[in-house]
C-alpha positions as semicolon CSV with decimal commas, in nm:
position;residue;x (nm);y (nm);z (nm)
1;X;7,589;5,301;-2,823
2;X;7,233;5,419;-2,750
3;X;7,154;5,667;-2,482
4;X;6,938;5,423;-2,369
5;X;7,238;5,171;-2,317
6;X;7,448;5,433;-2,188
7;X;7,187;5,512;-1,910
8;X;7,156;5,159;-1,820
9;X;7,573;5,139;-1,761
10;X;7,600;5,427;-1,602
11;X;7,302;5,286;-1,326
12;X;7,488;4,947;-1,318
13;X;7,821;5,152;-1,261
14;X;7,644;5,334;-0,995
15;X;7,609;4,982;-0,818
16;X;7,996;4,826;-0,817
17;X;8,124;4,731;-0,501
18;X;8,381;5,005;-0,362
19;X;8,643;4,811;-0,307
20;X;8,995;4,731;-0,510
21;X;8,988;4,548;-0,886
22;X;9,065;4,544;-1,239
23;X;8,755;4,616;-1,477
24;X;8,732;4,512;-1,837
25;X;8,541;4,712;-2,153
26;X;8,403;4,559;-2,385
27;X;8,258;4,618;-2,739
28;X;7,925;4,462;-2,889
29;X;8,178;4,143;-3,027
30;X;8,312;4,098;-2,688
31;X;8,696;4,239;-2,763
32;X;8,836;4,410;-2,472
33;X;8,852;4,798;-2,565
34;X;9,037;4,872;-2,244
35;X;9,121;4,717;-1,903
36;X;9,242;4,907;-1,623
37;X;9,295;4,917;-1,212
38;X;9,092;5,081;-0,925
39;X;9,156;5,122;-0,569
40;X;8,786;5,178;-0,569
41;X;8,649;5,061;-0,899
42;X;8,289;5,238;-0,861
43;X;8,439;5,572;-0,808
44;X;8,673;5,472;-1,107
45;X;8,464;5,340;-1,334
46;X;8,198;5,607;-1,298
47;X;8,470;5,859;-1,353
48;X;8,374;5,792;-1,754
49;X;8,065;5,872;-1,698
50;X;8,024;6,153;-1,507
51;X;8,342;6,366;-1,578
52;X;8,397;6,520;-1,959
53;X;8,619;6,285;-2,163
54;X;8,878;6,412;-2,407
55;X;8,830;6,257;-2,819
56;X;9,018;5,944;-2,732
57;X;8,790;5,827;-2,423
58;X;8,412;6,005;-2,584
59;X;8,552;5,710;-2,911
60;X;8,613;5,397;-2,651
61;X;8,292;5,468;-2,405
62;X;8,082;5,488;-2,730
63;X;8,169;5,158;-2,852
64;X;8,170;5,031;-2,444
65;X;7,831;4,779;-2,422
66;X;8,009;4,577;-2,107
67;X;8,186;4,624;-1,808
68;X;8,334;4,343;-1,638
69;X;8,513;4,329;-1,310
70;X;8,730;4,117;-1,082
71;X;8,768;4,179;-0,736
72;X;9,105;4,110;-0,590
73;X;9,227;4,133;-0,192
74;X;9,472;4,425;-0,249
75;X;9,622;4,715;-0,478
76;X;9,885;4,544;-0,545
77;X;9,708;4,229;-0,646
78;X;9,525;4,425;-0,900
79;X;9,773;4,609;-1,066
80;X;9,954;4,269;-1,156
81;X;9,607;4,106;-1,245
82;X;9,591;4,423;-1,525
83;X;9,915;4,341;-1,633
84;X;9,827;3,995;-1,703
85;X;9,522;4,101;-1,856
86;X;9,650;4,365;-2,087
87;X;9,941;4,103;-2,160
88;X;9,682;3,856;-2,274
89;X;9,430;4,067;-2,484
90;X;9,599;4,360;-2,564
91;X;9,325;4,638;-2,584
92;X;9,372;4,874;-2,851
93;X;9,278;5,173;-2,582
94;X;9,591;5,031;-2,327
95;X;9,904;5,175;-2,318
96;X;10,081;4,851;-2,443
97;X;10,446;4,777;-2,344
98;X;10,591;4,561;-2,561
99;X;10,886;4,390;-2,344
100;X;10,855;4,057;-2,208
101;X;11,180;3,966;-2,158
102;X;11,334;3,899;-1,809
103;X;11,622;4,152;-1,694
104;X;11,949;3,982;-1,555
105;X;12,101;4,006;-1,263
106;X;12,452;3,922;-1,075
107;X;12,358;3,636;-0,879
108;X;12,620;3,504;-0,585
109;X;12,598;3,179;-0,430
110;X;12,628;3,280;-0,084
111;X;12,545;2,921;0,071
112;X;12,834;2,750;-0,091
113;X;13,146;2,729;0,139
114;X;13,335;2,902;-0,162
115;X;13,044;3,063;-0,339
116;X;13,018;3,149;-0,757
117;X;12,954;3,489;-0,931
118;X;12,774;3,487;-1,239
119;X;12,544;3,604;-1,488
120;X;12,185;3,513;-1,378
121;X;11,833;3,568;-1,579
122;X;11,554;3,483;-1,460
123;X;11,277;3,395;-1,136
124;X;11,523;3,444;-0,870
125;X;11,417;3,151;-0,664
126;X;11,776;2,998;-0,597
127;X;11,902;3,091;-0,230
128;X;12,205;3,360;-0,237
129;X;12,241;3,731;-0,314
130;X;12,093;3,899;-0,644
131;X;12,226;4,228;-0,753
132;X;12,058;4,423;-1,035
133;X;11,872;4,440;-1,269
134;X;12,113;4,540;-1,528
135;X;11,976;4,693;-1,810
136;X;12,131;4,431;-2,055
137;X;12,361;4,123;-2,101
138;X;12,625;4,355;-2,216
139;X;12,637;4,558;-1,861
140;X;12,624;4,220;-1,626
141;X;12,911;4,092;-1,843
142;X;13,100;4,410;-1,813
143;X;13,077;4,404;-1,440
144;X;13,176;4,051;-1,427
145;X;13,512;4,130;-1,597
146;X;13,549;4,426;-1,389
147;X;13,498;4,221;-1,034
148;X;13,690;3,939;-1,173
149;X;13,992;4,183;-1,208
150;X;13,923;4,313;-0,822
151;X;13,823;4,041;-0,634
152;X;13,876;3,709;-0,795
153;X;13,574;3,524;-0,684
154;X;13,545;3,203;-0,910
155;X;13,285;3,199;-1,200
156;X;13,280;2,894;-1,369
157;X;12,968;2,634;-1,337
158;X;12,953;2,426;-1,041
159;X;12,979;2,092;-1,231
160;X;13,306;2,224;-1,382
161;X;13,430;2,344;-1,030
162;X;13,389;2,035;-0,914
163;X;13,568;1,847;-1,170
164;X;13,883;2,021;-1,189
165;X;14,192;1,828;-1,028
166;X;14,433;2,139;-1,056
167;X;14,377;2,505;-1,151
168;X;14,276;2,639;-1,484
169;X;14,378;2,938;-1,677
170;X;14,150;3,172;-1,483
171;X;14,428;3,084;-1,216
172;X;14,718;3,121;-1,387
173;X;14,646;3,458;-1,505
174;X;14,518;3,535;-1,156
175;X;14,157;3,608;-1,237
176;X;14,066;3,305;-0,959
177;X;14,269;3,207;-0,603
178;X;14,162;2,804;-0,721
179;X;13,965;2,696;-0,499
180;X;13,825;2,392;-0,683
181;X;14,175;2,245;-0,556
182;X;14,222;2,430;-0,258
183;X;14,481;2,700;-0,317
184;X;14,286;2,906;-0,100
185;X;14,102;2,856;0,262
186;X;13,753;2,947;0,295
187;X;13,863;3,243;0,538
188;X;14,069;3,433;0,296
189;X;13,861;3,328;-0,017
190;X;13,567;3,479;0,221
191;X;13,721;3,851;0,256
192;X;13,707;3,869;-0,149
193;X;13,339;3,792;-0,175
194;X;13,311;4,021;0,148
195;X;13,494;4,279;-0,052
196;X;13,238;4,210;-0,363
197;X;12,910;4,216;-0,191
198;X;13,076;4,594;-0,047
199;X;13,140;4,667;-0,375
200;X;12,779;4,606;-0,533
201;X;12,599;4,727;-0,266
202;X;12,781;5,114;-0,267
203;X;13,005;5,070;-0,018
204;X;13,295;5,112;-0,231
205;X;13,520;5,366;0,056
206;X;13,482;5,066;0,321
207;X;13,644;4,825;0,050
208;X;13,905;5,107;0,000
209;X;14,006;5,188;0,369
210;X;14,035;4,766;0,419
211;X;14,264;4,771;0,113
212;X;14,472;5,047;0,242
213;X;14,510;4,868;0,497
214;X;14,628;4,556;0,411
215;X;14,845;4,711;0,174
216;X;15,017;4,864;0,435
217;X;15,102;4,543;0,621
218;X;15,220;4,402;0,373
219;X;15,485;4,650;0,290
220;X;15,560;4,642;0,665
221;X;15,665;4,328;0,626
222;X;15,797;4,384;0,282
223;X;15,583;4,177;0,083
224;X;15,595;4,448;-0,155
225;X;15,452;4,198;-0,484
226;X;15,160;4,159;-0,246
227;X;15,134;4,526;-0,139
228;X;15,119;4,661;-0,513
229;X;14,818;4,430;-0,583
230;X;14,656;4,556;-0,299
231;X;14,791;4,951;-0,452
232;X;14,650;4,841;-0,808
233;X;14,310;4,734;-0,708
234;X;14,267;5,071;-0,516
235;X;14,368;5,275;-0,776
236;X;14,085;5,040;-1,034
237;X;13,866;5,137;-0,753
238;X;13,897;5,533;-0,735
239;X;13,893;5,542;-1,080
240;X;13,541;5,372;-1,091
241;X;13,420;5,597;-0,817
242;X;13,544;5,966;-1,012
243;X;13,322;5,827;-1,348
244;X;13,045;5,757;-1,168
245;X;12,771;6,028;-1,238
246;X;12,560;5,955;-0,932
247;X;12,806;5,949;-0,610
248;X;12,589;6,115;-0,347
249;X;12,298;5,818;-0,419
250;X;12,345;5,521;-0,159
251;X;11,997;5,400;-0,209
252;X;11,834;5,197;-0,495
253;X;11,692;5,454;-0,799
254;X;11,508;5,407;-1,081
255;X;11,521;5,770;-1,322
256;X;11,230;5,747;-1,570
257;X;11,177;6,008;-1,851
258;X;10,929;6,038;-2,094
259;X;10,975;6,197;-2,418
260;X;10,663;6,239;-2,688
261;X;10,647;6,360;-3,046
262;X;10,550;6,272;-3,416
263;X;10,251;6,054;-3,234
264;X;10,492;5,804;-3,057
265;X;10,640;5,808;-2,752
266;X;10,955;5,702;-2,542
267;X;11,047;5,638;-2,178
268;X;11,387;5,610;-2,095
269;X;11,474;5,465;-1,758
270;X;11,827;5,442;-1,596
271;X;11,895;5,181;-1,332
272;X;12,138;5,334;-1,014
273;X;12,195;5,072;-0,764
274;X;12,367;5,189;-0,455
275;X;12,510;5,487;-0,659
276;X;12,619;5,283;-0,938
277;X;12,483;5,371;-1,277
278;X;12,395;5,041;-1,433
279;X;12,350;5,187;-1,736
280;X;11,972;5,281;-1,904
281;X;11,692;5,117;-2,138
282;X;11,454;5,300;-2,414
283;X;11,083;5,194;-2,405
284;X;10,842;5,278;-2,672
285;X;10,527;5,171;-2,574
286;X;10,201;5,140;-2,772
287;X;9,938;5,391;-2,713
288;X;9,698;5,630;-2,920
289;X;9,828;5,909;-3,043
290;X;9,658;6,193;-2,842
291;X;9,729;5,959;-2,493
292;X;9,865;6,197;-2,247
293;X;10,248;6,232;-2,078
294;X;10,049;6,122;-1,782
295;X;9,833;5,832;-1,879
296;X;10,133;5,706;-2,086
297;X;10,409;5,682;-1,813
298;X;10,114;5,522;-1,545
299;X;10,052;5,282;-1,797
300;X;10,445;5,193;-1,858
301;X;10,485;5,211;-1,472
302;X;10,199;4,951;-1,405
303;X;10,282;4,693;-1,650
304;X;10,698;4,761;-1,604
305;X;10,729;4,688;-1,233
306;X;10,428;4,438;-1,245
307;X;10,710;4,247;-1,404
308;X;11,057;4,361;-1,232
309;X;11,098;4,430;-0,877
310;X;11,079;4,807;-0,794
311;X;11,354;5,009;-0,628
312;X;11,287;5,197;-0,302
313;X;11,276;5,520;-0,497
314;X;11,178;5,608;-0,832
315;X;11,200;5,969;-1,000
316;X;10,973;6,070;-1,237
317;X;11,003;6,379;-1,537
318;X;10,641;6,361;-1,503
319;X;10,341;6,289;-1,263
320;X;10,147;5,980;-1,365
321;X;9,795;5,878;-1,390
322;X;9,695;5,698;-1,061
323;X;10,038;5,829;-0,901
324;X;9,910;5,740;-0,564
325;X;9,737;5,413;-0,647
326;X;10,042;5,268;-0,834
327;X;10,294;5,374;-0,549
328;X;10,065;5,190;-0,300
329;X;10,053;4,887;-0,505
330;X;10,410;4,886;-0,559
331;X;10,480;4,901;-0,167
332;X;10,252;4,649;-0,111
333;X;10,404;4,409;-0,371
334;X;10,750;4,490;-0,262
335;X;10,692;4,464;0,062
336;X;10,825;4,802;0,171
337;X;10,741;5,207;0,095
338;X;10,838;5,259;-0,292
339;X;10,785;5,639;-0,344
340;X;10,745;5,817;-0,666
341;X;10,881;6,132;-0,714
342;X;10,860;6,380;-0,990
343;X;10,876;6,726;-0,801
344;X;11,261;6,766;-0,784
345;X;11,498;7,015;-0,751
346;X;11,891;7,032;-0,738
347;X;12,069;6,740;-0,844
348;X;11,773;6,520;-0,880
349;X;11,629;6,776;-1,144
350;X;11,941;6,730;-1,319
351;X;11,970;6,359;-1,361
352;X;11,588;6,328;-1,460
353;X;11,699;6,636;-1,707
354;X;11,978;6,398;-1,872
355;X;11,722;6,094;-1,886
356;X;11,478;6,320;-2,054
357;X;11,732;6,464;-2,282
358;X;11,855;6,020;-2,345
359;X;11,455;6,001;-2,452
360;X;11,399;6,308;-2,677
361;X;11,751;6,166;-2,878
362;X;11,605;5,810;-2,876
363;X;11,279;5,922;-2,979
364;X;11,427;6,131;-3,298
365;X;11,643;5,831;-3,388
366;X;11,325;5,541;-3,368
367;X;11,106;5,825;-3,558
368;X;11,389;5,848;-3,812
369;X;11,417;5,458;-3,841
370;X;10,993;5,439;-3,852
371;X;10,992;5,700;-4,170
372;X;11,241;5,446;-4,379
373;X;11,070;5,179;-4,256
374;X;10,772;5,295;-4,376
375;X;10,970;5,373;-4,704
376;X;11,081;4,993;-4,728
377;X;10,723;4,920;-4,655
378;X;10,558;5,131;-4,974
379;X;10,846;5,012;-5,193
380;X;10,726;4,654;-5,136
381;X;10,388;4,741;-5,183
382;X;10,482;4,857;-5,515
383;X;10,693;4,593;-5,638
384;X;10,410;4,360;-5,561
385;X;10,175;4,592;-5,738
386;X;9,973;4,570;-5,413
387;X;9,711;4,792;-5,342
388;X;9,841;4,994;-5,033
389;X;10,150;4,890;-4,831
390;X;10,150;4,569;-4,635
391;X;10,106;4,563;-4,257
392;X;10,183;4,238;-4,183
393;X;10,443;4,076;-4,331
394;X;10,537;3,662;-4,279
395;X;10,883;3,466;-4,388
396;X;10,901;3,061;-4,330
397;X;11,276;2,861;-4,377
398;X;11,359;2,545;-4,342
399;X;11,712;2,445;-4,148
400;X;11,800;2,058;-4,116
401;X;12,170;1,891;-4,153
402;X;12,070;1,604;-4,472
403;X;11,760;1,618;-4,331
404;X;11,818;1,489;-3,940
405;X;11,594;1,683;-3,692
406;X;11,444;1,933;-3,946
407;X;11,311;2,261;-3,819
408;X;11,097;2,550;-3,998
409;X;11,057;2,914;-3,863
410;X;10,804;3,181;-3,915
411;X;10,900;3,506;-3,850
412;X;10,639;3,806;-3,858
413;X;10,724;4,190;-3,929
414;X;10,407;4,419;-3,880
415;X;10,380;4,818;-3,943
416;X;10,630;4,858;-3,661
417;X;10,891;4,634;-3,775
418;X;10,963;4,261;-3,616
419;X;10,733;4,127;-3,364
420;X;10,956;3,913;-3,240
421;X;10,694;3,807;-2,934
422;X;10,522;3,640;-3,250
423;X;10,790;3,435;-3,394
424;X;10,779;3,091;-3,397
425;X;11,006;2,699;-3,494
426;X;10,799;2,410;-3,546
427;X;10,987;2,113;-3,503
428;X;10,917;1,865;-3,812
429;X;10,852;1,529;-3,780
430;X;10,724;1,223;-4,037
431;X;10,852;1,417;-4,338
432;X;11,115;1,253;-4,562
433;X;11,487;1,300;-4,536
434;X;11,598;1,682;-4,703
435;X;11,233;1,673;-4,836
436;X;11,186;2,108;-4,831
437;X;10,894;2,071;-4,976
438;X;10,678;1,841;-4,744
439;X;10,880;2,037;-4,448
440;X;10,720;2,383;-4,558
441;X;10,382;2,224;-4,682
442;X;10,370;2,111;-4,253
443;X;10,496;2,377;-4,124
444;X;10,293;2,608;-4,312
445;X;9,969;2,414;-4,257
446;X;10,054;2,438;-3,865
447;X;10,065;2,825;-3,876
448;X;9,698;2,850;-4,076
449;X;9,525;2,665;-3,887
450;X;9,647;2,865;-3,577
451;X;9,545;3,158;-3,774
452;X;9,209;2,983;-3,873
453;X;9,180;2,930;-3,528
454;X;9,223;3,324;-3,443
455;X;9,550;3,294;-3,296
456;X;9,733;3,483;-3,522
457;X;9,612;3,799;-3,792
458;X;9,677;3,670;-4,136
459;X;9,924;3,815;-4,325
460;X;9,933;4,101;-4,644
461;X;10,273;3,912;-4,761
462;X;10,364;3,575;-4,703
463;X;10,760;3,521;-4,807
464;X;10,920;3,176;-4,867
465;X;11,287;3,096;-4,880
466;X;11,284;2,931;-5,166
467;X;11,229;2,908;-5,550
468;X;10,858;2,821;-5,755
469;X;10,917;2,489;-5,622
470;X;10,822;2,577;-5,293
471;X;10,582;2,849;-5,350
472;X;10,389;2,558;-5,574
473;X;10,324;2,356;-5,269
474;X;10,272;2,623;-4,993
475;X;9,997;2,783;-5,273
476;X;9,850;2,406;-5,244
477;X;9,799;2,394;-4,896
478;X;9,648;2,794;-4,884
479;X;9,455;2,666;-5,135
480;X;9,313;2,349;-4,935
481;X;9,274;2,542;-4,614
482;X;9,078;2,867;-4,775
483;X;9,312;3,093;-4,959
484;X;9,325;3,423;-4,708
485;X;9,169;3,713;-4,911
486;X;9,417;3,997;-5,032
487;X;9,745;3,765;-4,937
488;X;10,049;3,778;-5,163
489;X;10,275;3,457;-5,218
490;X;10,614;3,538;-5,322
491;X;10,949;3,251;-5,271
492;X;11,262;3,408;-5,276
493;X;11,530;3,206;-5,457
494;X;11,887;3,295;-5,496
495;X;11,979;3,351;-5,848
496;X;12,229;3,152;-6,047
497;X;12,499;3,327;-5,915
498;X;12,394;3,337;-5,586
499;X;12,514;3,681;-5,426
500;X;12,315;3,791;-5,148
501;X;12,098;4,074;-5,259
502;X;12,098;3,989;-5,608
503;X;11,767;3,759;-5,549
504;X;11,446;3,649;-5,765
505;X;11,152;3,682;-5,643
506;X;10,894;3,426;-5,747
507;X;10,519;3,588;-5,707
508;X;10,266;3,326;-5,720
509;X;10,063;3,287;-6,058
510;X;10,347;3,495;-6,231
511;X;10,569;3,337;-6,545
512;X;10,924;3,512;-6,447
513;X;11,077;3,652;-6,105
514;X;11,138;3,974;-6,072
515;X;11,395;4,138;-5,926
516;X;11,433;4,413;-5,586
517;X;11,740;4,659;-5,730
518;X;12,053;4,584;-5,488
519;X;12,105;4,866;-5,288
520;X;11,753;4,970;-5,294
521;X;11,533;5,003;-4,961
522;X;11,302;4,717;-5,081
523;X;11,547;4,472;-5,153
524;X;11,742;4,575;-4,761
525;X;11,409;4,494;-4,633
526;X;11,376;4,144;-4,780
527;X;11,691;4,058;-4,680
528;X;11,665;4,156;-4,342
529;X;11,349;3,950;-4,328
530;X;11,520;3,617;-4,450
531;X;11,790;3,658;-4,276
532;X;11,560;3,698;-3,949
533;X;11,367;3,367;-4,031
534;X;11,696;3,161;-4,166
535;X;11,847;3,269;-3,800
536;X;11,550;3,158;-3,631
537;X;11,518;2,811;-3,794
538;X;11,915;2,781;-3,833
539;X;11,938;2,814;-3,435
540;X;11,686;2,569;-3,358
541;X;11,771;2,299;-3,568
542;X;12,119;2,321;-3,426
543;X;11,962;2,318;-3,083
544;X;11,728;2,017;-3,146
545;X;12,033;1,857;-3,297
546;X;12,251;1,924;-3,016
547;X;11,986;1,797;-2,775
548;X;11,960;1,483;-2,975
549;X;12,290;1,377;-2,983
550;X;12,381;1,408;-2,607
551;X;12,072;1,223;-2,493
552;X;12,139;0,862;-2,391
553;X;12,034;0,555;-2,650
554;X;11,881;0,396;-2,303
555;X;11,644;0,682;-2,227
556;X;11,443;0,573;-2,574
557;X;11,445;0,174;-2,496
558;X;11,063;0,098;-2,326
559;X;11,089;-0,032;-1,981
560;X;11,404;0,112;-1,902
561;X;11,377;0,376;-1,645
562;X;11,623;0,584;-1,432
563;X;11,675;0,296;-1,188
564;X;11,770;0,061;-1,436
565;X;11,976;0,289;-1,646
566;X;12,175;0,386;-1,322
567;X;12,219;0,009;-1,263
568;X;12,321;-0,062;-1,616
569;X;12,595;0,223;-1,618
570;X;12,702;0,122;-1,283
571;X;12,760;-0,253;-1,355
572;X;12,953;-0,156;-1,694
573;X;13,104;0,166;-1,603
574;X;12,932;0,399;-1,870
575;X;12,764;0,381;-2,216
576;X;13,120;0,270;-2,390
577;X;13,167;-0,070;-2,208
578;X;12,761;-0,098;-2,216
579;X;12,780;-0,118;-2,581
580;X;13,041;-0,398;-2,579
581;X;12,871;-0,626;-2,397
582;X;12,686;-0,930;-2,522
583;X;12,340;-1,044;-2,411
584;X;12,428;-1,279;-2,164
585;X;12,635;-1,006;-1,937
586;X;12,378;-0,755;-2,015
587;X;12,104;-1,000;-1,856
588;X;12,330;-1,079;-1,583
589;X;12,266;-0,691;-1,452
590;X;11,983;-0,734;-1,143
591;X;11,666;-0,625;-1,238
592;X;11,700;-0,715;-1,644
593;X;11,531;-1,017;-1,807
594;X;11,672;-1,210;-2,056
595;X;11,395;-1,024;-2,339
596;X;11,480;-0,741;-2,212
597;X;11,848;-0,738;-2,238
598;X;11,820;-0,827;-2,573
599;X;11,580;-0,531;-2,644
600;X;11,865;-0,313;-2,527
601;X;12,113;-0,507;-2,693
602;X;11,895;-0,438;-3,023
603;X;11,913;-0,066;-2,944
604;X;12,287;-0,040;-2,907
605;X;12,389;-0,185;-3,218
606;X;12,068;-0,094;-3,483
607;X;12,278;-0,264;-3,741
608;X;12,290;-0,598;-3,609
């Protein structure tokens, strides 16, 4: 950028509105270099200009030719606006978090007259209780069995609940009181999710002193089956409360530790919830190399609890960038004070000490993994005889059962390993039965011209399950669409005898396979490819199958709409008795014409 241009920016910097936003960088193309937050974007964007700039920021600002902002109403507004943004462009000069996925909770029905506990991922938009988040699947599960053990508050879907005309296992091994058939009254059944909200909420010595209780009448009265339940599930519960690390916690706390080294960096977060250690989470998030403790843990706090509701109280091994901004916009979108703290002492200091020490061990182990990836990575290159090591690597399979609802997957592995944000099915259609060929020669045409259309980075590598068959037609339609420069076309075929890791590998334009040594890094790395894209395409054909086979014949028949098809099933008494009727009774049915019943006659019996 010219001095001239950088005088110019600086006076239109000079000129932005003091008031709360997200601003955008941009290069001379128009790519976002970096998008950030302000509480007062002219005092923060003028920061770049007026302050001295460390190697990292002097790089970006000379390559900066526009700055473009959006106002918003609040702080908090902006800081999810920037995580949307960053999201959607992904700046190379952002600190890039690369976790989409929605953390689950334990949700509880509170507004049914017997209300469910279960497993629960997602917006939480449903009325009743949410408890969480839990760090993984694994940890909600866990708890489930745990509280199912305690308290037996019923679990099972609500359709199933209300099918049941007398008690199920979960009953008989007294995991649930059956309340689907009234075994229990809404009183008593109301104590155990009493005693379960107590329990998930920290007040785990006010569930204790009611047991004790009871226990004791019961023995007064010498119900002494009942009062050793009542013994057992106290003795379950002092036993959870002695291996519980963080007793003296009776709030909601997030720990979050950040650990940096070999260029990459990790932050480790632990979830408490009411003094309950949910369990922790490793983050490695994207960001130059030289990008400070502090810029690197704003950026992961910004774009974390844009997405996940914050606790009241999160601690901190370090201060972050914007600390003040980011704890206002995080009370503001919670809609109470949420306080960061990284000054600690005492206990505190020791539980962000153990999170730091979880990241530092994490870090070691994903720097560890990264140097044999990178291994696996040269060792391809070489085997291909390419000129450096690929850095973006692509695998399509086909899955269909004799060719009904055929699906085709893409998966894409890049310098980091899977980008599994980037994988995609295409569901085929208008190909010929168990025709692989025409399957990959559509699904592959699909992906280029996403990539044509700058959707996707083309690949180094492009891998097909399959033999020189395959590779043949996929090379036809590269070839039709504009063959992308540098790419590598290699099928991979199972050999004669067919043992996994005993593969050919067909490279396009060659005369024999060649083979990846078994046991060899290379050859691991193939196969974990393959098997990534078989699992992806194997799971949604048997999804799309699944799908097709419960949907009703009469939701495909023209003209017949929910109305009718609730008439039909009504008048025959389901699909079964449907099917055996003739024309004439079909017709008979209010609302359907004499053309029309034969239409759905014609539909129920193809063969005819």
């Amino acid at each position: 950028m010219s001095q001239n241009h950088h005088n110019e920016l600086r006076a239109r910097v000079a000129n932005l509105p003091q008031q709360p936003g997200v601003y955008r960088m941009l290069d001379a193309q128009g790519v976002n270099l970096y998008i950030g937050k302000a509480r007062d974007l002219r005092r923060r964007v003028s920061s770049y200009f007026t302050r001295s700039l460390n190697a990292r920021l002097q790089q970006m600002i000379a390559k900066v030719v526009e700055i473009e902002i959006t106002l918003t109403r609040s702080d908090s507004e902006a800081l999810l606006l920037e995580n949307e943004l960053i999201k959607t462009h992904r700046p190379r000069f952002n600190v890039l978090l690369r976790d989409d996925k929605s953390y689950p909770y334990l949700y509880l029905s509170t507004h049914d007259v017997f209300p469910r506990l279960a497993f629960y991922r997602g917006k939480r938009r449903a009325a009743g209780r949410y408890f969480g988040p839990y760090p993984s699947s694994a940890a909600v599960r866990e708890t489930l069995q745990l509280l199912q053990k305690l308290f037996p508050v019923r679990q099972c879907r609500d359709h199933f609940y209300r099918q049941r005309t007398r008690p199920c296992l979960q009953y008989q091994i007294k995991r649930c009181t059956a309340p689907c058939v009234g075994l229990i009254d809404p009183p008593a059944y109301a104590e155990d999710v009493q005693r379960t909200i107590q329990f998930l909420t920290g007040r785990t010595d006010e569930v204790i002193s009611g047991l004790s209780a009871q226990m004791e009448q019961a023995a007064a009265v010498l119900e002494y089956e009942q009062a050793a339940v009542f013994r057992d599930r106290i003795a379950t519960l002092r036993r959870i409360q002695h291996q519980q690390s963080f007793t003296n916690v009776r709030t909601d706390v997030d720990l979050v530790a950040i650990a940096q080294a070999g260029g990459q960096s990790c932050v480790q977060v632990f979830f408490i919830r009411a003094g309950r250690n949910l369990g922790n989470r490793a983050f490695f998030p994207d960001a130059p190399a030289d990008a400070s403790a502090a810029m690197i843990l704003g950026g992961f706090l910004a774009q974390f609890y844009a997405q996940h509701p914050p606790p009241p109280e999160i601690l901190l091994s370090t201060e972050p960038e914007d600390g003040e901004f980011l704890s206002a916009a995080l009370s503001q979108q919670a809609g109470r004070k949420v306080m960061l703290s990284d000054r600690l002492r005492g206990e505190r200091a020791q539980w962000i000490a153990l999170a730091h020490t979880n990241a530092e061990s994490a870090l070691r182990a994903r720097l560890a993994q990264r140097a044999n990836y990178a291994q696996q990575l040269a060792a391809l290159g070489e085997l291909l005889m390419l000129e450096k090591p690929p850095q973006r690597i692509e695998c399509f399979d086909v899955s269909h059962t004799q060719g009904e609802r055929a699906v085709a997957s893409c998966v894409v592995f890049d310098h980091h390993g899977a980008c599994q944000s980037e994988f995609r099915r295409f569901n085929l259609d208008d190909i010929p039965a168990g025709d692989d060929y025409a399957a990959l020669e559509q699904a592959v045409r699909r992906r280029y011209q996403r990539i044509e259309n700058g959707e996707f980075a083309a690949p180094d590598v492009l891998l097909i399950d399959g033999g020189r068959g395959q590779i043949n037609r996929v090379a036809q339609v590269l070839t039709a669409q504009g063959w992308p420069a540098g790419l590598a076309l290699v099928g991979i075929a199972k050999g004669k005898e067919r043992i996994a890791g005993a593969e050919q590998l067909w490279c396009w334009g060659a005369d024999a396979p060649i083979h990846a040594p078994q046991h060899t890094p290379v050859n691991h790395l193939l196969q974990q490819i393959r098997d990534a894209a078989h699992r992806l395409a194997l799971t949604g054909h048997r999804r799309r199958r699944n799908q097709a086979r419960q949907t009703s014949v009469l939701e495909t028949i023209p003209g017949i709409g929910a109305a009718r098809r609730r008439k039909l099933l009504t008048a025959f008494g389901g699909l079964q008795e449907l099917k055996r009727a003739s024309v004439e009774d079909i017709a008979r049915v209010d609302g359907i014409s004499k053309p029309l019943a034969q239409t759905i006659y014609q539909a129920l019996h193809p063969g005819h």
